[in-house]
Amino acid sequence: QLKLVNPSQYRFEHLVTQMKWRLQEGRGEAVYQIGVEDNGLLVGLSEEEMRASLKTLRRMAEKVGADITVLREREVDYDSDVPRKITEVLVRKVPDNQQFLDLRVAVLGNVDSGKSTLLGVLTQGELDNGRGRARLNLFRHLHEIQSGRTSSISFEILGFNSKGEVVNYSDSRTAEEICESSSKMITFIDLAGHHKYLKTTIFGLTSYCPDFAMLVVSANTGIAGTTREHLGLAMALKVPFFIVISKVDLCSKATVERTVKQLERILKQPGCNKLPLLVNSDDDAVTAAQQFAQSPNITPIFTLSSVSGENLDLLKVFLNILPPLTNSKEQEELMQQLTEFQVDEIYTVPEVGTVVGGTLSSGICREGENLVVGPTDDGKFLRLKVCSIQRNRSACRVLRAGQAATLPHGPFDRSLLRKGMVMVSPEMNPTICSVFEAEIVLLFHATTFRKGFQVTVHVGNVRQTAIVEKIHGKDKLRTGEKAVVRFRFIKHPEYLKIGAKLLFREGVTKGIGHVTDL
């Protein structure tokens, strides 16, 4: 917008309607640039005009029920004696029907690069003591606390209220309170860095469908161990990622620069083809968040420390502005399809019974709805009823496509359920198969890849060993070759969709591809 000084009543109504529409399109968020013409010319406004424009914007926001925060101001060199400014403003609406914006960020990186500590500092609001205090609340098992290594997938939440302030566990809030007072939630999926737990990490990346990935690199060790592998996984699954260089308080400036250069060199390789963008100021962070969402080729790089807290607020600014990848139109199209819920984990809670956790990939799921779950070992589907829905530990009536939740099922027998099942609406007539074909690329293999080979196949939330039955048009495959291959699941049939992304591994063998035929 150029300027919004004292608009007439009619124009004001028009502007409010426009703002409503913009907020709806951005799922509750919009960024206004004031002092810029419609064709993108940076004109700038004088001090008084800017003040009046921001006042009008506030009035508009109040009318819609939104809050505004000034992201950044810039002076424009224009041939005038008066200094002229342009301002960027974030308008965020406290969502109606409690639909807060929910972004899922997977956290990757080599073992001991400081992933869990960084999440601990972000979500607890306290700095680390350099001895691993911040990460204690993230661990789920005793052996993790003893060894200091993450071996399971844990979830942490960070909220932002509509003014863009961080809402976390400081001030002794509970998870429910964080959900209630945030208009934007970021769920961090803390994955394991150790090579031994690679299958858990792959499962976290394929089944929880993260919107973004955060690759953590330690400044003093640089790129080592599983860093390259995790980078490759994020690229193979087409998850846009940004990079955090941690532990900068441990080493000199030269070492940090060396690590940054090393990263930039890898990102610019023909295989990656990314454009690294080093973030040094708030201004950079705002630019990074907007560019990152528009073109996936840009990779922001942050250098920070969880102990001294250096540059930590730049990461918070970035996460606050980061827009969701899908707009509301795509989400509505998904919501009109039939219900389909992917089962990612199953656990038993005392006095509640069996609880199923996962993601709704399409449709809408309401309380009291009848669904079927399967496939069982003999390929059948069982009927069950959704008793209640919980999202981020607070009750929820309706679940929309793309949201993660847990559904308690009471007395349902747990031994009948397993990871990789789906819950779908009864009229869907789901396609289940034990033999499928996929077009694959072999990324790495020690010898030749041939018929009768056994690999572990990951497709979404499905993870099972399969035998290679036939390679079309070739006897054997070598590293880097493409082919269409027929696989057969060893244990039980699974629910698959044509076109689903597929990842398989066996020892050091790795490959990616997509399902072509069932």
mmCIF file with all atom_site columns, N, CA and C in Angstrom, residues 338-341 360 364-366 368-374 381-386 407 409 412 422-427:
data_model
loop_
_atom_site.group_PDB
_atom_site.id
_atom_site.type_symbol
_atom_site.label_atom_id
_atom_site.label_alt_id
_atom_site.label_comp_id
_atom_site.label_asym_id
_atom_site.label_entity_id
_atom_site.label_seq_id
_atom_site.pdbx_PDB_ins_code
_atom_site.Cartn_x
_atom_site.Cartn_y
_atom_site.Cartn_z
_atom_site.occupancy
_atom_site.B_iso_or_equiv
_atom_site.pdbx_formal_charge
_atom_site.auth_seq_id
_atom_site.auth_comp_id
_atom_site.auth_asym_id
_atom_site.auth_atom_id
_atom_site.pdbx_PDB_model_num
ATOM 1  N N  . LEU A 1 338 ? -12.287 -37.604 0.889  1.00 0.00 ? 338 LEU A N  1
ATOM 2  C CA . LEU A 1 338 ? -12.715 -38.497 1.971  1.00 0.00 ? 338 LEU A CA 1
ATOM 3  C C  . LEU A 1 338 ? -11.655 -38.542 3.079  1.00 0.00 ? 338 LEU A C  1
ATOM 4  N N  . THR A 1 339 ? -12.131 -38.846 4.293  1.00 0.00 ? 339 THR A N  1
ATOM 5  C CA . THR A 1 339 ? -11.251 -38.849 5.458  1.00 0.00 ? 339 THR A CA 1
ATOM 6  C C  . THR A 1 339 ? -10.171 -39.932 5.359  1.00 0.00 ? 339 THR A C  1
ATOM 7  N N  . GLU A 1 340 ? -8.933  -39.542 5.677  1.00 0.00 ? 340 GLU A N  1
ATOM 8  C CA . GLU A 1 340 ? -7.858  -40.535 5.726  1.00 0.00 ? 340 GLU A CA 1
ATOM 9  C C  . GLU A 1 340 ? -6.853  -40.104 6.787  1.00 0.00 ? 340 GLU A C  1
ATOM 10 N N  . PHE A 1 341 ? -6.647  -40.939 7.802  1.00 0.00 ? 341 PHE A N  1
ATOM 11 C CA . PHE A 1 341 ? -5.780  -40.606 8.934  1.00 0.00 ? 341 PHE A CA 1
ATOM 12 C C  . PHE A 1 341 ? -4.638  -41.607 8.987  1.00 0.00 ? 341 PHE A C  1
ATOM 13 N N  . LEU A 1 360 ? -3.801  -36.316 9.867  1.00 0.00 ? 360 LEU A N  1
ATOM 14 C CA . LEU A 1 360 ? -4.924  -36.443 8.949  1.00 0.00 ? 360 LEU A CA 1
ATOM 15 C C  . LEU A 1 360 ? -4.458  -35.951 7.582  1.00 0.00 ? 360 LEU A C  1
ATOM 16 N N  . ILE A 1 364 ? -11.999 -34.363 6.603  1.00 0.00 ? 364 ILE A N  1
ATOM 17 C CA . ILE A 1 364 ? -12.278 -33.768 7.908  1.00 0.00 ? 364 ILE A CA 1
ATOM 18 C C  . ILE A 1 364 ? -12.715 -34.895 8.830  1.00 0.00 ? 364 ILE A C  1
ATOM 19 N N  . CYS A 1 365 ? -12.230 -34.860 10.070 1.00 0.00 ? 365 CYS A N  1
ATOM 20 C CA . CYS A 1 365 ? -12.611 -35.913 11.006 1.00 0.00 ? 365 CYS A CA 1
ATOM 21 C C  . CYS A 1 365 ? -13.314 -35.267 12.188 1.00 0.00 ? 365 CYS A C  1
ATOM 22 N N  . ARG A 1 366 ? -14.520 -35.724 12.509 1.00 0.00 ? 366 ARG A N  1
ATOM 23 C CA . ARG A 1 366 ? -15.274 -35.141 13.619 1.00 0.00 ? 366 ARG A CA 1
ATOM 24 C C  . ARG A 1 366 ? -15.425 -36.150 14.744 1.00 0.00 ? 366 ARG A C  1
ATOM 25 N N  . GLY A 1 368 ? -17.177 -38.665 17.153 1.00 0.00 ? 368 GLY A N  1
ATOM 26 C CA . GLY A 1 368 ? -18.330 -39.538 16.964 1.00 0.00 ? 368 GLY A CA 1
ATOM 27 C C  . GLY A 1 368 ? -18.455 -40.127 15.583 1.00 0.00 ? 368 GLY A C  1
ATOM 28 N N  . GLU A 1 369 ? -17.456 -39.906 14.725 1.00 0.00 ? 369 GLU A N  1
ATOM 29 C CA . GLU A 1 369 ? -17.527 -40.426 13.357 1.00 0.00 ? 369 GLU A CA 1
ATOM 30 C C  . GLU A 1 369 ? -17.140 -41.906 13.338 1.00 0.00 ? 369 GLU A C  1
ATOM 31 N N  . ASN A 1 370 ? -17.743 -42.674 12.435 1.00 0.00 ? 370 ASN A N  1
ATOM 32 C CA . ASN A 1 370 ? -17.373 -44.084 12.282 1.00 0.00 ? 370 ASN A CA 1
ATOM 33 C C  . ASN A 1 370 ? -16.353 -44.236 11.165 1.00 0.00 ? 370 ASN A C  1
ATOM 34 N N  . LEU A 1 371 ? -15.227 -44.868 11.471 1.00 0.00 ? 371 LEU A N  1
ATOM 35 C CA . LEU A 1 371 ? -14.183 -45.077 10.473 1.00 0.00 ? 371 LEU A CA 1
ATOM 36 C C  . LEU A 1 371 ? -13.808 -46.554 10.456 1.00 0.00 ? 371 LEU A C  1
ATOM 37 N N  . VAL A 1 372 ? -13.022 -46.940 9.443  1.00 0.00 ? 372 VAL A N  1
ATOM 38 C CA . VAL A 1 372 ? -12.461 -48.295 9.459  1.00 0.00 ? 372 VAL A CA 1
ATOM 39 C C  . VAL A 1 372 ? -10.939 -48.179 9.520  1.00 0.00 ? 372 VAL A C  1
ATOM 40 N N  . VAL A 1 373 ? -10.293 -49.097 10.247 1.00 0.00 ? 373 VAL A N  1
ATOM 41 C CA . VAL A 1 373 ? -8.843  -49.053 10.392 1.00 0.00 ? 373 VAL A CA 1
ATOM 42 C C  . VAL A 1 373 ? -8.243  -50.342 9.844  1.00 0.00 ? 373 VAL A C  1
ATOM 43 N N  . GLY A 1 374 ? -7.086  -50.235 9.179  1.00 0.00 ? 374 GLY A N  1
ATOM 44 C CA . GLY A 1 374 ? -6.466  -51.429 8.621  1.00 0.00 ? 374 GLY A CA 1
ATOM 45 C C  . GLY A 1 374 ? -5.254  -51.045 7.807  1.00 0.00 ? 374 GLY A C  1
ATOM 46 N N  . PHE A 1 381 ? -10.241 -54.723 7.063  1.00 0.00 ? 381 PHE A N  1
ATOM 47 C CA . PHE A 1 381 ? -10.383 -53.460 7.785  1.00 0.00 ? 381 PHE A CA 1
ATOM 48 C C  . PHE A 1 381 ? -11.372 -53.649 8.932  1.00 0.00 ? 381 PHE A C  1
ATOM 49 N N  . LEU A 1 382 ? -11.060 -53.049 10.090 1.00 0.00 ? 382 LEU A N  1
ATOM 50 C CA . LEU A 1 382 ? -11.935 -53.186 11.253 1.00 0.00 ? 382 LEU A CA 1
ATOM 51 C C  . LEU A 1 382 ? -12.671 -51.881 11.498 1.00 0.00 ? 382 LEU A C  1
ATOM 52 N N  . ARG A 1 383 ? -13.899 -51.977 11.998 1.00 0.00 ? 383 ARG A N  1
ATOM 53 C CA . ARG A 1 383 ? -14.676 -50.762 12.261 1.00 0.00 ? 383 ARG A CA 1
ATOM 54 C C  . ARG A 1 383 ? -14.305 -50.176 13.615 1.00 0.00 ? 383 ARG A C  1
ATOM 55 N N  . LEU A 1 384 ? -14.280 -48.856 13.705 1.00 0.00 ? 384 LEU A N  1
ATOM 56 C CA . LEU A 1 384 ? -14.160 -48.238 15.022 1.00 0.00 ? 384 LEU A CA 1
ATOM 57 C C  . LEU A 1 384 ? -14.755 -46.840 14.993 1.00 0.00 ? 384 LEU A C  1
ATOM 58 N N  . LYS A 1 385 ? -14.957 -46.283 16.199 1.00 0.00 ? 385 LYS A N  1
ATOM 59 C CA . LYS A 1 385 ? -15.599 -44.986 16.312 1.00 0.00 ? 385 LYS A CA 1
ATOM 60 C C  . LYS A 1 385 ? -14.625 -44.002 16.954 1.00 0.00 ? 385 LYS A C  1
ATOM 61 N N  . VAL A 1 386 ? -14.579 -42.774 16.441 1.00 0.00 ? 386 VAL A N  1
ATOM 62 C CA . VAL A 1 386 ? -13.725 -41.745 17.038 1.00 0.00 ? 386 VAL A CA 1
ATOM 63 C C  . VAL A 1 386 ? -14.428 -41.206 18.273 1.00 0.00 ? 386 VAL A C  1
ATOM 64 N N  . LEU A 1 407 ? -6.035  -39.679 18.873 1.00 0.00 ? 407 LEU A N  1
ATOM 65 C CA . LEU A 1 407 ? -7.420  -40.120 19.024 1.00 0.00 ? 407 LEU A CA 1
ATOM 66 C C  . LEU A 1 407 ? -7.467  -41.308 19.991 1.00 0.00 ? 407 LEU A C  1
ATOM 67 N N  . HIS A 1 409 ? -9.085  -44.571 21.733 1.00 0.00 ? 409 HIS A N  1
ATOM 68 C CA . HIS A 1 409 ? -10.075 -45.554 21.283 1.00 0.00 ? 409 HIS A CA 1
ATOM 69 C C  . HIS A 1 409 ? -10.581 -46.480 22.367 1.00 0.00 ? 409 HIS A C  1
ATOM 70 N N  . PHE A 1 412 ? -10.429 -50.682 22.621 1.00 0.00 ? 412 PHE A N  1
ATOM 71 C CA . PHE A 1 412 ? -10.004 -51.346 21.379 1.00 0.00 ? 412 PHE A CA 1
ATOM 72 C C  . PHE A 1 412 ? -8.709  -52.120 21.632 1.00 0.00 ? 412 PHE A C  1
ATOM 73 N N  . VAL A 1 422 ? -3.880  -47.174 8.342  1.00 0.00 ? 422 VAL A N  1
ATOM 74 C CA . VAL A 1 422 ? -4.624  -45.943 8.098  1.00 0.00 ? 422 VAL A CA 1
ATOM 75 C C  . VAL A 1 422 ? -6.039  -46.100 8.627  1.00 0.00 ? 422 VAL A C  1
ATOM 76 N N  . MET A 1 423 ? -6.645  -44.971 9.010  1.00 0.00 ? 423 MET A N  1
ATOM 77 C CA . MET A 1 423 ? -8.058  -44.955 9.364  1.00 0.00 ? 423 MET A CA 1
ATOM 78 C C  . MET A 1 423 ? -8.759  -44.159 8.279  1.00 0.00 ? 423 MET A C  1
ATOM 79 N N  . VAL A 1 424 ? -9.711  -44.792 7.581  1.00 0.00 ? 424 VAL A N  1
ATOM 80 C CA . VAL A 1 424 ? -10.362 -44.109 6.458  1.00 0.00 ? 424 VAL A CA 1
ATOM 81 C C  . VAL A 1 424 ? -11.872 -44.211 6.608  1.00 0.00 ? 424 VAL A C  1
ATOM 82 N N  . SER A 1 425 ? -12.593 -43.399 5.836  1.00 0.00 ? 425 SER A N  1
ATOM 83 C CA . SER A 1 425 ? -14.047 -43.476 5.910  1.00 0.00 ? 425 SER A CA 1
ATOM 84 C C  . SER A 1 425 ? -14.504 -44.751 5.188  1.00 0.00 ? 425 SER A C  1
ATOM 85 N N  . PRO A 1 426 ? -15.557 -45.393 5.687  1.00 0.00 ? 426 PRO A N  1
ATOM 86 C CA . PRO A 1 426 ? -15.961 -46.713 5.184  1.00 0.00 ? 426 PRO A CA 1
ATOM 87 C C  . PRO A 1 426 ? -16.263 -46.733 3.681  1.00 0.00 ? 426 PRO A C  1
ATOM 88 N N  . GLU A 1 427 ? -16.734 -45.598 3.094  1.00 0.00 ? 427 GLU A N  1
ATOM 89 C CA . GLU A 1 427 ? -17.105 -45.645 1.672  1.00 0.00 ? 427 GLU A CA 1
ATOM 90 C C  . GLU A 1 427 ? -15.905 -45.498 0.744  1.00 0.00 ? 427 GLU A C  1
#
